[in-house]
């Protein structure tokens, strides 16, 4: 049975000490045999593999792993696929952007998660979160494609992320620098399922905070999508998110303030992300964008993450006045002709522009030469 609010605390404690034995054994063997460069090339082909495709050209051990890894989640059904696709049909633009902003920043609020990401920062180079965004962008882009949950493409891409997680665990293990007593297992099952909560129900909360109408059916479909992703990340059934948005919301709200803390690592990662976003949303539009993200997270968590307070405090203004303020930003960038009408969502124009800019950011991340993902190296401090 998947997780429930009743037992989540004790289950997450056990999950914090668990990795992914099958993926870990595979990656450890590949590292020990110094097949790193070949593995990078093989990893990049995983995203193109589809259900039933010939794998005879792959090393037998990898082919066997992939065959076993493509099994659907227990109890997965066409109705689950339909529900997920309906959600993305309605919310494709804004949800991708919110997963890549609110979602990523939310993962930085996990002290162990932020420490893990920062300690492996050199795997992304010293230029910032380009690789991080790229890894996530591939997943977000694939999730909202029609047919991605039936043609094997999303499962293959998530399996690649699963192997990246295994590579991070092996790098930490071999480095001798990881404090297992303090942090548990690197990229543990607890972290994986916690991140799935952040990218699902936390993003749904962000949408509601921004005045986006999310129906009960839509919420169900989105949580189904993350149940599917959670499974292909190598999470055992007992730690999977249930296909029940209300239950996931309950268990996440119950555990969130135990898991989310203010840390220097988290603030560092957030600052990197904000700096990266500014390349695509410069000037006044960036201020409006940051104000929107703060509102989506709420001030409590935005402050914990170190998200800057800009000149636009939209959350403190009535909807009509806020909308008028936003519409004047950047010489009408967000719709300068908009009227001050009571009840108008002040974030509507920001969401539209930010979603468009984020698509550009995602495209850049997955096509730029910094993103020959995944990069798996011999040493934790390798800066390639």
mmCIF file with all atom_site columns, N, CA, C and O in Angstrom, residues 56-74:
data_model
loop_
_atom_site.group_PDB
_atom_site.id
_atom_site.type_symbol
_atom_site.label_atom_id
_atom_site.label_alt_id
_atom_site.label_comp_id
_atom_site.label_asym_id
_atom_site.label_entity_id
_atom_site.label_seq_id
_atom_site.pdbx_PDB_ins_code
_atom_site.Cartn_x
_atom_site.Cartn_y
_atom_site.Cartn_z
_atom_site.occupancy
_atom_site.B_iso_or_equiv
_atom_site.pdbx_formal_charge
_atom_site.auth_seq_id
_atom_site.auth_comp_id
_atom_site.auth_asym_id
_atom_site.auth_atom_id
_atom_site.pdbx_PDB_model_num
ATOM 1  N N  . UNK A 1 56 ? 19.165 -4.979 -27.761 1.00 0.00 ? 56 UNK A N  1
ATOM 2  C CA . UNK A 1 56 ? 20.259 -5.931 -27.927 1.00 0.00 ? 56 UNK A CA 1
ATOM 3  C C  . UNK A 1 56 ? 21.610 -5.245 -28.049 1.00 0.00 ? 56 UNK A C  1
ATOM 4  O O  . UNK A 1 56 ? 22.652 -5.879 -27.829 1.00 0.00 ? 56 UNK A O  1
ATOM 5  N N  . UNK A 1 57 ? 21.608 -3.953 -28.408 1.00 0.00 ? 57 UNK A N  1
ATOM 6  C CA . UNK A 1 57 ? 22.872 -3.235 -28.561 1.00 0.00 ? 57 UNK A CA 1
ATOM 7  C C  . UNK A 1 57 ? 23.408 -2.719 -27.229 1.00 0.00 ? 57 UNK A C  1
ATOM 8  O O  . UNK A 1 57 ? 24.541 -2.215 -27.164 1.00 0.00 ? 57 UNK A O  1
ATOM 9  N N  . UNK A 1 58 ? 22.609 -2.841 -26.168 1.00 0.00 ? 58 UNK A N  1
ATOM 10 C CA . UNK A 1 58 ? 23.030 -2.348 -24.860 1.00 0.00 ? 58 UNK A CA 1
ATOM 11 C C  . UNK A 1 58 ? 23.770 -3.434 -24.086 1.00 0.00 ? 58 UNK A C  1
ATOM 12 O O  . UNK A 1 58 ? 23.559 -4.622 -24.323 1.00 0.00 ? 58 UNK A O  1
ATOM 13 N N  . UNK A 1 59 ? 24.635 -3.041 -23.150 1.00 0.00 ? 59 UNK A N  1
ATOM 14 C CA . UNK A 1 59 ? 25.251 -4.037 -22.265 1.00 0.00 ? 59 UNK A CA 1
ATOM 15 C C  . UNK A 1 59 ? 24.153 -4.855 -21.585 1.00 0.00 ? 59 UNK A C  1
ATOM 16 O O  . UNK A 1 59 ? 23.141 -4.291 -21.141 1.00 0.00 ? 59 UNK A O  1
ATOM 17 N N  . UNK A 1 60 ? 24.310 -6.157 -21.488 1.00 0.00 ? 60 UNK A N  1
ATOM 18 C CA . UNK A 1 60 ? 23.245 -7.020 -20.956 1.00 0.00 ? 60 UNK A CA 1
ATOM 19 C C  . UNK A 1 60 ? 22.711 -6.586 -19.594 1.00 0.00 ? 60 UNK A C  1
ATOM 20 O O  . UNK A 1 60 ? 21.510 -6.611 -19.355 1.00 0.00 ? 60 UNK A O  1
ATOM 21 N N  . UNK A 1 61 ? 23.601 -6.154 -18.704 1.00 0.00 ? 61 UNK A N  1
ATOM 22 C CA . UNK A 1 61 ? 23.145 -5.791 -17.368 1.00 0.00 ? 61 UNK A CA 1
ATOM 23 C C  . UNK A 1 61 ? 22.248 -4.549 -17.408 1.00 0.00 ? 61 UNK A C  1
ATOM 24 O O  . UNK A 1 61 ? 21.256 -4.469 -16.696 1.00 0.00 ? 61 UNK A O  1
ATOM 25 N N  . UNK A 1 62 ? 22.608 -3.587 -18.237 1.00 0.00 ? 62 UNK A N  1
ATOM 26 C CA . UNK A 1 62 ? 21.790 -2.380 -18.361 1.00 0.00 ? 62 UNK A CA 1
ATOM 27 C C  . UNK A 1 62 ? 20.453 -2.707 -19.023 1.00 0.00 ? 62 UNK A C  1
ATOM 28 O O  . UNK A 1 62 ? 19.400 -2.231 -18.603 1.00 0.00 ? 62 UNK A O  1
ATOM 29 N N  . UNK A 1 63 ? 20.497 -3.527 -20.055 1.00 0.00 ? 63 UNK A N  1
ATOM 30 C CA . UNK A 1 63 ? 19.261 -3.907 -20.753 1.00 0.00 ? 63 UNK A CA 1
ATOM 31 C C  . UNK A 1 63 ? 18.312 -4.631 -19.806 1.00 0.00 ? 63 UNK A C  1
ATOM 32 O O  . UNK A 1 63 ? 17.096 -4.387 -19.807 1.00 0.00 ? 63 UNK A O  1
ATOM 33 N N  . UNK A 1 64 ? 18.857 -5.510 -18.982 1.00 0.00 ? 64 UNK A N  1
ATOM 34 C CA . UNK A 1 64 ? 18.034 -6.244 -18.017 1.00 0.00 ? 64 UNK A CA 1
ATOM 35 C C  . UNK A 1 64 ? 17.413 -5.289 -16.996 1.00 0.00 ? 64 UNK A C  1
ATOM 36 O O  . UNK A 1 64 ? 16.237 -5.401 -16.647 1.00 0.00 ? 64 UNK A O  1
ATOM 37 N N  . UNK A 1 65 ? 18.216 -4.328 -16.537 1.00 0.00 ? 65 UNK A N  1
ATOM 38 C CA . UNK A 1 65 ? 17.710 -3.340 -15.586 1.00 0.00 ? 65 UNK A CA 1
ATOM 39 C C  . UNK A 1 65 ? 16.570 -2.528 -16.202 1.00 0.00 ? 65 UNK A C  1
ATOM 40 O O  . UNK A 1 65 ? 15.528 -2.323 -15.574 1.00 0.00 ? 65 UNK A O  1
ATOM 41 N N  . UNK A 1 66 ? 16.760 -2.070 -17.437 1.00 0.00 ? 66 UNK A N  1
ATOM 42 C CA . UNK A 1 66 ? 15.744 -1.247 -18.093 1.00 0.00 ? 66 UNK A CA 1
ATOM 43 C C  . UNK A 1 66 ? 14.452 -2.025 -18.325 1.00 0.00 ? 66 UNK A C  1
ATOM 44 O O  . UNK A 1 66 ? 13.354 -1.479 -18.183 1.00 0.00 ? 66 UNK A O  1
ATOM 45 N N  . UNK A 1 67 ? 14.592 -3.280 -18.679 1.00 0.00 ? 67 UNK A N  1
ATOM 46 C CA . UNK A 1 67 ? 13.399 -4.099 -18.908 1.00 0.00 ? 67 UNK A CA 1
ATOM 47 C C  . UNK A 1 67 ? 12.581 -4.222 -17.625 1.00 0.00 ? 67 UNK A C  1
ATOM 48 O O  . UNK A 1 67 ? 11.351 -4.084 -17.630 1.00 0.00 ? 67 UNK A O  1
ATOM 49 N N  . UNK A 1 68 ? 13.259 -4.458 -16.518 1.00 0.00 ? 68 UNK A N  1
ATOM 50 C CA . UNK A 1 68 ? 12.566 -4.588 -15.245 1.00 0.00 ? 68 UNK A CA 1
ATOM 51 C C  . UNK A 1 68 ? 12.004 -3.244 -14.797 1.00 0.00 ? 68 UNK A C  1
ATOM 52 O O  . UNK A 1 68 ? 10.896 -3.162 -14.241 1.00 0.00 ? 68 UNK A O  1
ATOM 53 N N  . UNK A 1 69 ? 12.741 -2.166 -15.085 1.00 0.00 ? 69 UNK A N  1
ATOM 54 C CA . UNK A 1 69 ? 12.349 -0.830 -14.628 1.00 0.00 ? 69 UNK A CA 1
ATOM 55 C C  . UNK A 1 69 ? 11.135 -0.278 -15.352 1.00 0.00 ? 69 UNK A C  1
ATOM 56 O O  . UNK A 1 69 ? 10.500 0.660  -14.864 1.00 0.00 ? 69 UNK A O  1
ATOM 57 N N  . UNK A 1 70 ? 10.795 -0.836 -16.518 1.00 0.00 ? 70 UNK A N  1
ATOM 58 C CA . UNK A 1 70 ? 9.684  -0.264 -17.283 1.00 0.00 ? 70 UNK A CA 1
ATOM 59 C C  . UNK A 1 70 ? 8.306  -0.773 -16.834 1.00 0.00 ? 70 UNK A C  1
ATOM 60 O O  . UNK A 1 70 ? 7.281  -0.325 -17.339 1.00 0.00 ? 70 UNK A O  1
ATOM 61 N N  . UNK A 1 71 ? 8.267  -1.657 -15.851 1.00 0.00 ? 71 UNK A N  1
ATOM 62 C CA . UNK A 1 71 ? 6.975  -2.153 -15.359 1.00 0.00 ? 71 UNK A CA 1
ATOM 63 C C  . UNK A 1 71 ? 6.148  -1.003 -14.791 1.00 0.00 ? 71 UNK A C  1
ATOM 64 O O  . UNK A 1 71 ? 6.666  -0.123 -14.097 1.00 0.00 ? 71 UNK A O  1
ATOM 65 N N  . UNK A 1 72 ? 4.857  -1.000 -15.081 1.00 0.00 ? 72 UNK A N  1
ATOM 66 C CA . UNK A 1 72 ? 3.984  0.077  -14.622 1.00 0.00 ? 72 UNK A CA 1
ATOM 67 C C  . UNK A 1 72 ? 3.777  0.015  -13.101 1.00 0.00 ? 72 UNK A C  1
ATOM 68 O O  . UNK A 1 72 ? 3.965  -1.030 -12.486 1.00 0.00 ? 72 UNK A O  1
ATOM 69 N N  . UNK A 1 73 ? 3.368  1.130  -12.509 1.00 0.00 ? 73 UNK A N  1
ATOM 70 C CA . UNK A 1 73 ? 3.055  1.106  -11.076 1.00 0.00 ? 73 UNK A CA 1
ATOM 71 C C  . UNK A 1 73 ? 1.932  0.102  -10.793 1.00 0.00 ? 73 UNK A C  1
ATOM 72 O O  . UNK A 1 73 ? 1.029  -0.066 -11.629 1.00 0.00 ? 73 UNK A O  1
ATOM 73 N N  . UNK A 1 74 ? 1.953  -0.546 -9.652  1.00 0.00 ? 74 UNK A N  1
ATOM 74 C CA . UNK A 1 74 ? 0.861  -1.465 -9.304  1.00 0.00 ? 74 UNK A CA 1
ATOM 75 C C  . UNK A 1 74 ? -0.490 -0.750 -9.338  1.00 0.00 ? 74 UNK A C  1
ATOM 76 O O  . UNK A 1 74 ? -0.633 0.344  -8.785  1.00 0.00 ? 74 UNK A O  1
#
